mmCIF file of C-alpha atoms in Angstrom:
data_model
loop_
_atom_site.group_PDB
_atom_site.id
_atom_site.type_symbol
_atom_site.label_atom_id
_atom_site.label_comp_id
_atom_site.label_asym_id
_atom_site.label_seq_id
_atom_site.Cartn_x
_atom_site.Cartn_y
_atom_site.Cartn_z
ATOM 1 C CA MET E 119 -0.001 0.011 -0.030
ATOM 2 C CA HIS E 120 1.285 3.423 -1.010
ATOM 3 C CA LEU E 121 1.192 6.067 1.657
ATOM 4 C CA ARG E 122 2.026 9.729 1.419
ATOM 5 C CA SER E 123 1.689 12.744 3.560
ATOM 6 C CA VAL E 124 1.759 16.517 2.346
ATOM 7 C CA ARG E 125 1.938 19.319 4.903
ATOM 8 C CA THR E 126 1.808 22.990 4.155
ATOM 9 C CA LEU E 127 2.092 25.741 6.894
ATOM 10 C CA ILE E 128 2.431 29.494 5.880
ATOM 11 C CA ILE E 129 4.913 31.121 7.888
ATOM 12 C CA SER E 130 6.719 33.218 5.094
ATOM 13 C CA VAL E 131 5.611 36.144 3.207
ATOM 14 C CA LEU E 132 7.490 34.863 0.083
ATOM 15 C CA ILE E 133 6.674 31.359 -0.105
ATOM 16 C CA PRO E 134 4.942 28.733 2.194
ATOM 17 C CA VAL E 135 6.906 26.291 4.059
ATOM 18 C CA ALA E 136 6.134 22.954 2.281
ATOM 19 C CA SER E 137 7.270 19.293 3.337
ATOM 20 C CA TYR E 138 6.684 15.973 1.789
ATOM 21 C CA SER E 139 7.135 12.390 2.899
ATOM 22 C CA GLN E 140 7.342 9.169 0.669
ATOM 23 C CA PRO E 141 6.981 6.001 2.505
ATOM 24 C CA VAL E 142 9.435 3.101 1.574
ATOM 25 C CA SER E 143 6.781 1.227 -0.536
ATOM 26 C CA HIS E 144 6.602 4.125 -2.976
ATOM 27 C CA ASP E 145 8.920 3.989 -6.005
ATOM 28 C CA ASP E 146 7.750 7.129 -7.887
ATOM 29 C CA THR E 147 10.452 9.844 -8.519
ATOM 30 C CA GLN E 148 9.607 13.567 -8.336
ATOM 31 C CA ILE E 149 11.732 16.096 -9.969
ATOM 32 C CA ILE E 150 12.445 19.215 -8.044
ATOM 33 C CA ASP E 151 14.479 21.576 -10.024
ATOM 34 C CA SER E 152 12.710 25.102 -9.511
ATOM 35 C CA PRO E 153 14.504 27.428 -7.064
ATOM 36 C CA VAL E 154 12.253 29.252 -4.161
ATOM 37 C CA PRO E 155 12.641 32.912 -3.562
ATOM 38 C CA ARG E 156 15.256 33.426 -0.850
ATOM 39 C CA SER E 157 14.978 35.801 2.049
ATOM 40 C CA LYS E 158 17.914 38.052 2.710
ATOM 41 C CA ASP E 159 17.923 36.880 6.191
ATOM 42 C CA GLU E 160 17.567 33.298 5.221
ATOM 43 C CA LYS E 161 18.100 30.936 8.309
ATOM 44 C CA LYS E 162 20.668 28.223 7.808
ATOM 45 C CA PRO E 163 20.391 25.133 10.177
ATOM 46 C CA ASP E 164 23.513 22.890 11.270
ATOM 47 C CA LEU E 165 22.655 19.821 9.137
ATOM 48 C CA GLU E 166 24.896 17.580 11.266
ATOM 49 C CA ALA E 167 23.016 18.445 14.558
ATOM 50 C CA VAL E 168 19.809 18.251 12.626
ATOM 51 C CA SER E 169 20.600 14.524 11.903
ATOM 52 C CA ARG E 170 21.658 14.007 15.426
ATOM 53 C CA SER E 171 18.617 15.561 16.838
ATOM 54 C CA ILE E 172 16.319 13.374 14.628
ATOM 55 C CA ILE E 173 17.875 10.351 16.067
ATOM 56 C CA ASP E 174 17.440 11.545 19.562
ATOM 57 C CA LYS E 175 13.911 12.535 18.956
ATOM 58 C CA THR E 176 13.133 8.987 17.275
ATOM 59 C CA ASN E 177 14.585 7.269 20.406
ATOM 60 C CA GLU E 178 12.351 9.453 22.683
ATOM 61 C CA PHE E 179 9.263 8.482 20.641
ATOM 62 C CA ARG E 180 10.183 4.945 20.519
ATOM 63 C CA GLU E 181 10.556 4.938 24.350
ATOM 64 C CA ARG E 182 7.490 6.765 24.811
ATOM 65 C CA GLU E 183 5.562 4.055 22.801
ATOM 66 C CA GLY E 184 7.490 1.158 24.562
ATOM 67 C CA ARG E 185 9.929 0.462 21.942
ATOM 68 C CA PRO E 186 13.465 -0.289 22.490
ATOM 69 C CA ARG E 187 16.065 2.471 21.481
ATOM 70 C CA VAL E 188 18.049 1.865 18.258
ATOM 71 C CA GLY E 189 21.662 2.695 17.831
ATOM 72 C CA VAL E 190 23.641 4.583 15.231
ATOM 73 C CA ASN E 191 25.456 2.303 12.562
ATOM 74 C CA ASP E 192 28.089 3.913 10.591
ATOM 75 C CA ARG E 193 27.340 1.867 7.397
ATOM 76 C CA LEU E 194 23.729 3.000 7.432
ATOM 77 C CA ALA E 195 24.704 6.644 8.145
ATOM 78 C CA ASP E 196 27.169 6.334 5.059
ATOM 79 C CA SER E 197 24.351 5.198 2.883
ATOM 80 C CA VAL E 198 21.743 7.802 3.755
ATOM 81 C CA ARG E 199 24.290 10.706 3.656
ATOM 82 C CA GLU E 200 25.241 9.645 0.139
ATOM 83 C CA PHE E 201 21.663 9.186 -0.840
ATOM 84 C CA SER E 202 20.416 12.618 0.769
ATOM 85 C CA GLN E 203 23.398 14.204 -1.194
ATOM 86 C CA TYR E 204 22.258 12.637 -4.333
ATOM 87 C CA MET E 205 18.665 13.991 -4.148
ATOM 88 C CA ALA E 206 20.140 17.377 -3.187
ATOM 89 C CA ARG E 207 22.488 17.474 -6.104
ATOM 90 C CA THR E 208 20.066 16.129 -8.780
ATOM 91 C CA GLY E 209 16.543 17.326 -7.522
ATOM 92 C CA ARG E 210 15.435 13.464 -8.120
ATOM 93 C CA TYR E 211 13.301 12.597 -5.120
ATOM 94 C CA GLY E 212 12.016 9.292 -4.216
ATOM 95 C CA HIS E 213 13.054 5.918 -2.661
ATOM 96 C CA ALA E 214 14.340 4.662 -6.103
ATOM 97 C CA ALA E 215 15.412 8.096 -7.247
ATOM 98 C CA ASP E 216 19.075 6.765 -7.937
ATOM 99 C CA GLY E 217 17.879 3.503 -9.675
ATOM 100 C CA HIS E 218 18.309 1.425 -6.294
ATOM 101 C CA GLN E 219 16.087 0.354 -3.709
ATOM 102 C CA PRO E 220 17.019 1.249 0.130
ATOM 103 C CA ALA E 221 18.152 -2.357 0.952
ATOM 104 C CA ASP E 222 20.490 -2.322 -2.213
ATOM 105 C CA ARG E 223 22.105 1.071 -1.103
ATOM 106 C CA ALA E 224 22.611 -0.393 2.510
ATOM 107 C CA ALA E 225 24.293 -3.520 1.111
ATOM 108 C CA SER E 226 26.451 -1.495 -1.179
ATOM 109 C CA HIS E 227 27.872 0.191 1.912
ATOM 110 C CA GLY E 228 28.636 -3.212 3.370
ATOM 111 C CA TYR E 229 25.404 -3.446 5.731
ATOM 112 C CA GLU E 230 24.531 -7.060 6.014
ATOM 113 C CA TYR E 231 20.763 -6.597 6.695
ATOM 114 C CA CYS E 232 17.962 -8.764 7.939
ATOM 115 C CA LEU E 233 15.448 -6.037 7.718
ATOM 116 C CA ILE E 234 15.755 -2.582 6.066
ATOM 117 C CA SER E 235 13.254 0.424 5.982
ATOM 118 C CA GLU E 236 13.526 3.919 5.180
ATOM 119 C CA ASN E 237 11.661 7.225 5.367
ATOM 120 C CA ILE E 238 12.398 10.274 3.141
ATOM 121 C CA ALA E 239 11.037 13.608 3.197
ATOM 122 C CA TYR E 240 11.761 17.281 1.951
ATOM 123 C CA ALA E 241 11.214 20.703 3.228
ATOM 124 C CA VAL E 242 11.475 24.123 1.898
ATOM 125 C CA SER E 243 10.973 27.757 3.084
ATOM 126 C CA SER E 244 12.105 31.007 1.621
ATOM 127 C CA ASP E 245 13.129 32.108 5.210
ATOM 128 C CA GLY E 246 14.950 29.024 5.847
ATOM 129 C CA PHE E 247 15.078 27.141 9.148
ATOM 130 C CA THR E 248 16.764 26.902 12.507
ATOM 131 C CA THR E 249 18.197 23.616 13.425
ATOM 132 C CA GLU E 250 15.367 23.051 15.851
ATOM 133 C CA GLU E 251 12.554 24.114 13.225
ATOM 134 C CA LEU E 252 13.905 21.739 10.573
ATOM 135 C CA VAL E 253 14.239 18.716 13.012
ATOM 136 C CA ASN E 254 10.609 19.164 14.023
ATOM 137 C CA ASP E 255 9.238 19.630 10.858
ATOM 138 C CA PHE E 256 10.707 16.213 9.564
ATOM 139 C CA VAL E 257 9.872 14.318 12.874
ATOM 140 C CA LYS E 258 6.456 15.488 13.202
ATOM 141 C CA GLY E 259 5.800 14.889 9.449
ATOM 142 C CA TRP E 260 6.943 11.237 9.819
ATOM 143 C CA LYS E 261 5.036 10.584 13.206
ATOM 144 C CA ASN E 262 1.877 11.981 11.529
ATOM 145 C CA SER E 263 2.148 9.595 8.606
ATOM 146 C CA PRO E 264 0.896 6.168 9.149
ATOM 147 C CA GLY E 265 3.610 4.388 6.977
ATOM 148 C CA HIS E 266 6.400 6.490 8.436
ATOM 149 C CA ARG E 267 5.203 6.099 11.900
ATOM 150 C CA ARG E 268 5.173 2.281 11.310
ATOM 151 C CA ASN E 269 8.716 2.445 10.239
ATOM 152 C CA MET E 270 9.806 4.547 13.330
ATOM 153 C CA LEU E 271 8.118 2.393 15.888
ATOM 154 C CA ASP E 272 9.224 -1.138 14.299
ATOM 155 C CA PRO E 273 9.936 -2.995 17.558
ATOM 156 C CA ASP E 274 12.349 -5.629 15.425
ATOM 157 C CA VAL E 275 14.900 -2.857 13.980
ATOM 158 C CA THR E 276 17.982 -2.208 16.069
ATOM 159 C CA GLU E 277 19.940 0.263 14.154
ATOM 160 C CA ILE E 278 19.575 3.656 12.598
ATOM 161 C CA GLY E 279 21.307 6.254 9.979
ATOM 162 C CA VAL E 280 19.984 9.763 9.302
ATOM 163 C CA ALA E 281 21.350 12.321 7.139
ATOM 164 C CA VAL E 282 19.966 15.663 5.672
ATOM 165 C CA ALA E 283 21.290 17.643 2.814
ATOM 166 C CA ARG E 284 20.512 20.970 1.047
ATOM 167 C CA SER E 285 20.076 21.645 -2.423
ATOM 168 C CA GLU E 286 22.180 24.755 -3.396
ATOM 169 C CA LYS E 287 20.081 25.314 -6.609
ATOM 170 C CA THR E 288 16.617 25.108 -5.091
ATOM 171 C CA GLY E 289 16.947 25.517 -1.437
ATOM 172 C CA HIS E 290 15.226 22.345 -0.683
ATOM 173 C CA TYR E 291 16.430 20.211 2.351
ATOM 174 C CA PHE E 292 16.299 16.362 1.747
ATOM 175 C CA ALA E 293 16.138 13.972 4.911
ATOM 176 C CA VAL E 294 16.507 10.209 4.868
ATOM 177 C CA GLN E 295 16.116 8.088 7.907
ATOM 178 C CA MET E 296 17.017 4.343 7.527
ATOM 179 C CA PHE E 297 16.318 1.569 10.014
ATOM 180 C CA GLY E 298 17.960 -1.760 9.934
ATOM 181 C CA ARG E 299 18.332 -5.013 11.748
ATOM 182 C CA PRO E 300 21.707 -6.680 10.932
ATOM 183 C CA LYS E 301 21.857 -10.329 9.614
ATOM 184 C CA SER E 302 23.663 -11.215 12.774
ATOM 185 C CA LEU E 303 20.483 -10.959 14.524
ATOM 186 C CA THR E 304 18.694 -13.592 12.370
ATOM 187 C CA LEU E 305 16.585 -15.924 14.640
ATOM 188 C CA ARG E 306 17.393 -19.595 13.789
ATOM 189 C CA PHE E 307 15.328 -22.724 14.979
ATOM 190 C CA LYS E 308 14.351 -26.138 13.938
ATOM 191 C CA LEU E 309 11.456 -28.390 14.086
ATOM 192 C CA ALA E 310 11.832 -32.001 14.212
ATOM 193 C CA ASN E 311 9.114 -34.625 13.851
ATOM 194 C CA GLU E 312 10.019 -37.776 15.744
ATOM 195 C CA SER E 313 6.467 -39.184 15.648
ATOM 196 C CA GLY E 314 5.015 -41.674 13.225
ATOM 197 C CA VAL E 315 2.387 -39.161 11.642
ATOM 198 C CA SER E 316 2.644 -35.973 9.467
ATOM 199 C CA VAL E 317 1.665 -32.827 11.322
ATOM 200 C CA LYS E 318 1.054 -29.181 10.136
ATOM 201 C CA TYR E 319 2.340 -26.009 11.572
ATOM 202 C CA ARG E 320 2.480 -22.313 11.157
ATOM 203 C CA VAL E 321 5.196 -19.803 11.755
ATOM 204 C CA GLY E 322 3.695 -16.515 11.470
ATOM 205 C CA ASP E 323 1.421 -16.397 8.296
ATOM 206 C CA GLU E 324 3.246 -19.447 6.470
ATOM 207 C CA THR E 325 1.835 -22.970 6.820
ATOM 208 C CA PHE E 326 4.118 -26.070 6.489
ATOM 209 C CA SER E 327 3.628 -29.688 6.575
ATOM 210 C CA LEU E 328 6.369 -32.079 8.207
ATOM 211 C CA GLU E 329 6.531 -35.789 7.571
ATOM 212 C CA PRO E 330 7.583 -38.307 10.145
ATOM 213 C CA ARG E 331 11.355 -38.434 10.830
ATOM 214 C CA TYR E 332 12.059 -35.014 9.080
ATOM 215 C CA ILE E 333 13.651 -31.927 10.491
ATOM 216 C CA ARG E 334 13.120 -28.394 9.160
ATOM 217 C CA SER E 335 15.233 -25.437 9.816
ATOM 218 C CA HIS E 336 13.964 -21.899 9.818
ATOM 219 C CA GLU E 337 15.504 -18.596 9.634
ATOM 220 C CA LEU E 338 13.397 -15.268 10.705
ATOM 221 C CA CYS E 339 14.120 -11.969 10.723
ATOM 222 C CA ARG E 340 11.173 -11.005 12.951
ATOM 223 C CA PRO E 341 10.302 -12.814 16.316
ATOM 224 C CA ALA E 342 7.317 -15.181 15.520
ATOM 225 C CA GLU E 343 5.117 -17.670 17.053
ATOM 226 C CA VAL E 344 4.953 -21.434 15.958
ATOM 227 C CA THR E 345 1.492 -22.995 16.261
ATOM 228 C CA ILE E 346 1.820 -26.906 15.686
ATOM 229 C CA GLU E 347 -1.450 -29.010 15.063
ATOM 230 C CA LEU E 348 -1.019 -32.294 16.799
ATOM 231 C CA PRO E 349 -3.404 -35.071 15.687
ATOM 232 C CA ALA E 350 -5.485 -36.603 18.492
ATOM 233 C CA GLU E 351 -8.092 -39.527 19.006
ATOM 234 C CA GLY E 352 -11.436 -39.101 17.065
ATOM 235 C CA LYS E 353 -9.977 -37.207 14.241
ATOM 236 C CA LYS E 354 -9.342 -34.097 16.352
ATOM 237 C CA THR E 355 -6.177 -31.973 16.762
ATOM 238 C CA VAL E 356 -4.649 -30.407 19.770
ATOM 239 C CA THR E 357 -2.964 -27.138 18.838
ATOM 240 C CA GLU E 358 0.274 -26.141 20.732
ATOM 241 C CA THR E 359 2.123 -22.730 20.272
ATOM 242 C CA VAL E 360 5.564 -21.904 21.209
ATOM 243 C CA LYS E 361 7.422 -18.800 20.804
ATOM 244 C CA ALA E 362 10.442 -19.389 18.316
ATOM 245 C CA GLU E 363 13.763 -18.852 20.166
ATOM 246 C CA ASN E 364 17.066 -18.600 18.726
ATOM 247 C CA ASN E 365 19.106 -21.774 18.445
ATOM 248 C CA ARG E 366 16.226 -23.841 19.757
ATOM 249 C CA ARG E 367 15.126 -27.077 18.576
ATOM 250 C CA TYR E 368 11.445 -28.069 18.920
ATOM 251 C CA VAL E 369 10.672 -31.945 18.826
ATOM 252 C CA ILE E 370 7.348 -33.541 18.196
ATOM 253 C CA VAL E 371 7.121 -36.827 20.140
ATOM 254 C CA GLU E 372 4.693 -39.420 20.735
ATOM 255 C CA LYS E 373 4.261 -40.884 24.304
ATOM 256 C CA ASP E 374 1.485 -43.213 25.301
ATOM 257 C CA GLY E 375 -0.439 -42.495 22.141
ATOM 258 C CA THR E 376 -0.300 -38.779 22.499
ATOM 259 C CA LEU E 377 1.507 -36.285 20.787
ATOM 260 C CA ARG E 378 3.547 -33.563 22.464
ATOM 261 C CA VAL E 379 6.106 -30.778 21.816
ATOM 262 C CA ASN E 380 9.490 -30.846 23.518
ATOM 263 C CA ARG E 381 12.010 -28.285 23.713
ATOM 264 C CA ASP E 382 15.647 -29.040 23.285
#
């Protein structure tokens, strides 16, 4: 589902402040090549401070909503810095503006990922912005948009990179916020069927069948529940649900005619 948020607030006699956000699922590219009128007293924010403050406010938001904090990853930071500068230099705005997807850009900077998500936005005002004004503009816009908010509050991401760049030609500020979960945090577990009957089970939204004496390995980027349907007497089934844990082995066994799940 493609989501977008457009906000306009008139605070300048020359041109309204305009900001625009595009969620990661949207691949359209917008060309921004028209300069805005500049006030002689145009404010100039500290872009490094803007990036740091966006990270701080994102973590504050996550904590208020019961999510764990995310830490800065240098490779994600390099990826978003290059992409924000690309959009500022070319005026091409969109998640695939440079011909690549967010995950491809992260990987090209050496980030081995399990999960990747990205928020982007631009803002412009003929009066310019203070550091605090620009931070608040981007963060508020993302928080008020369902797609961006979902990325900001994803409980399974652990790392972040943020960068903001300014177009000297048009005066637009381009922000990129990328979240990641490294491949090293992949959750791995096995399900072994040591009974004499076939069983069905679900991992998240996927359904599997496991024949007798077979073992299947799973790798997940997000924690999930495993729901196992155990055949019982009278053509009934007993459902047992376990929370998948890393490096665990779940074994379906039969004892006294009853199936059960053991945890190794």
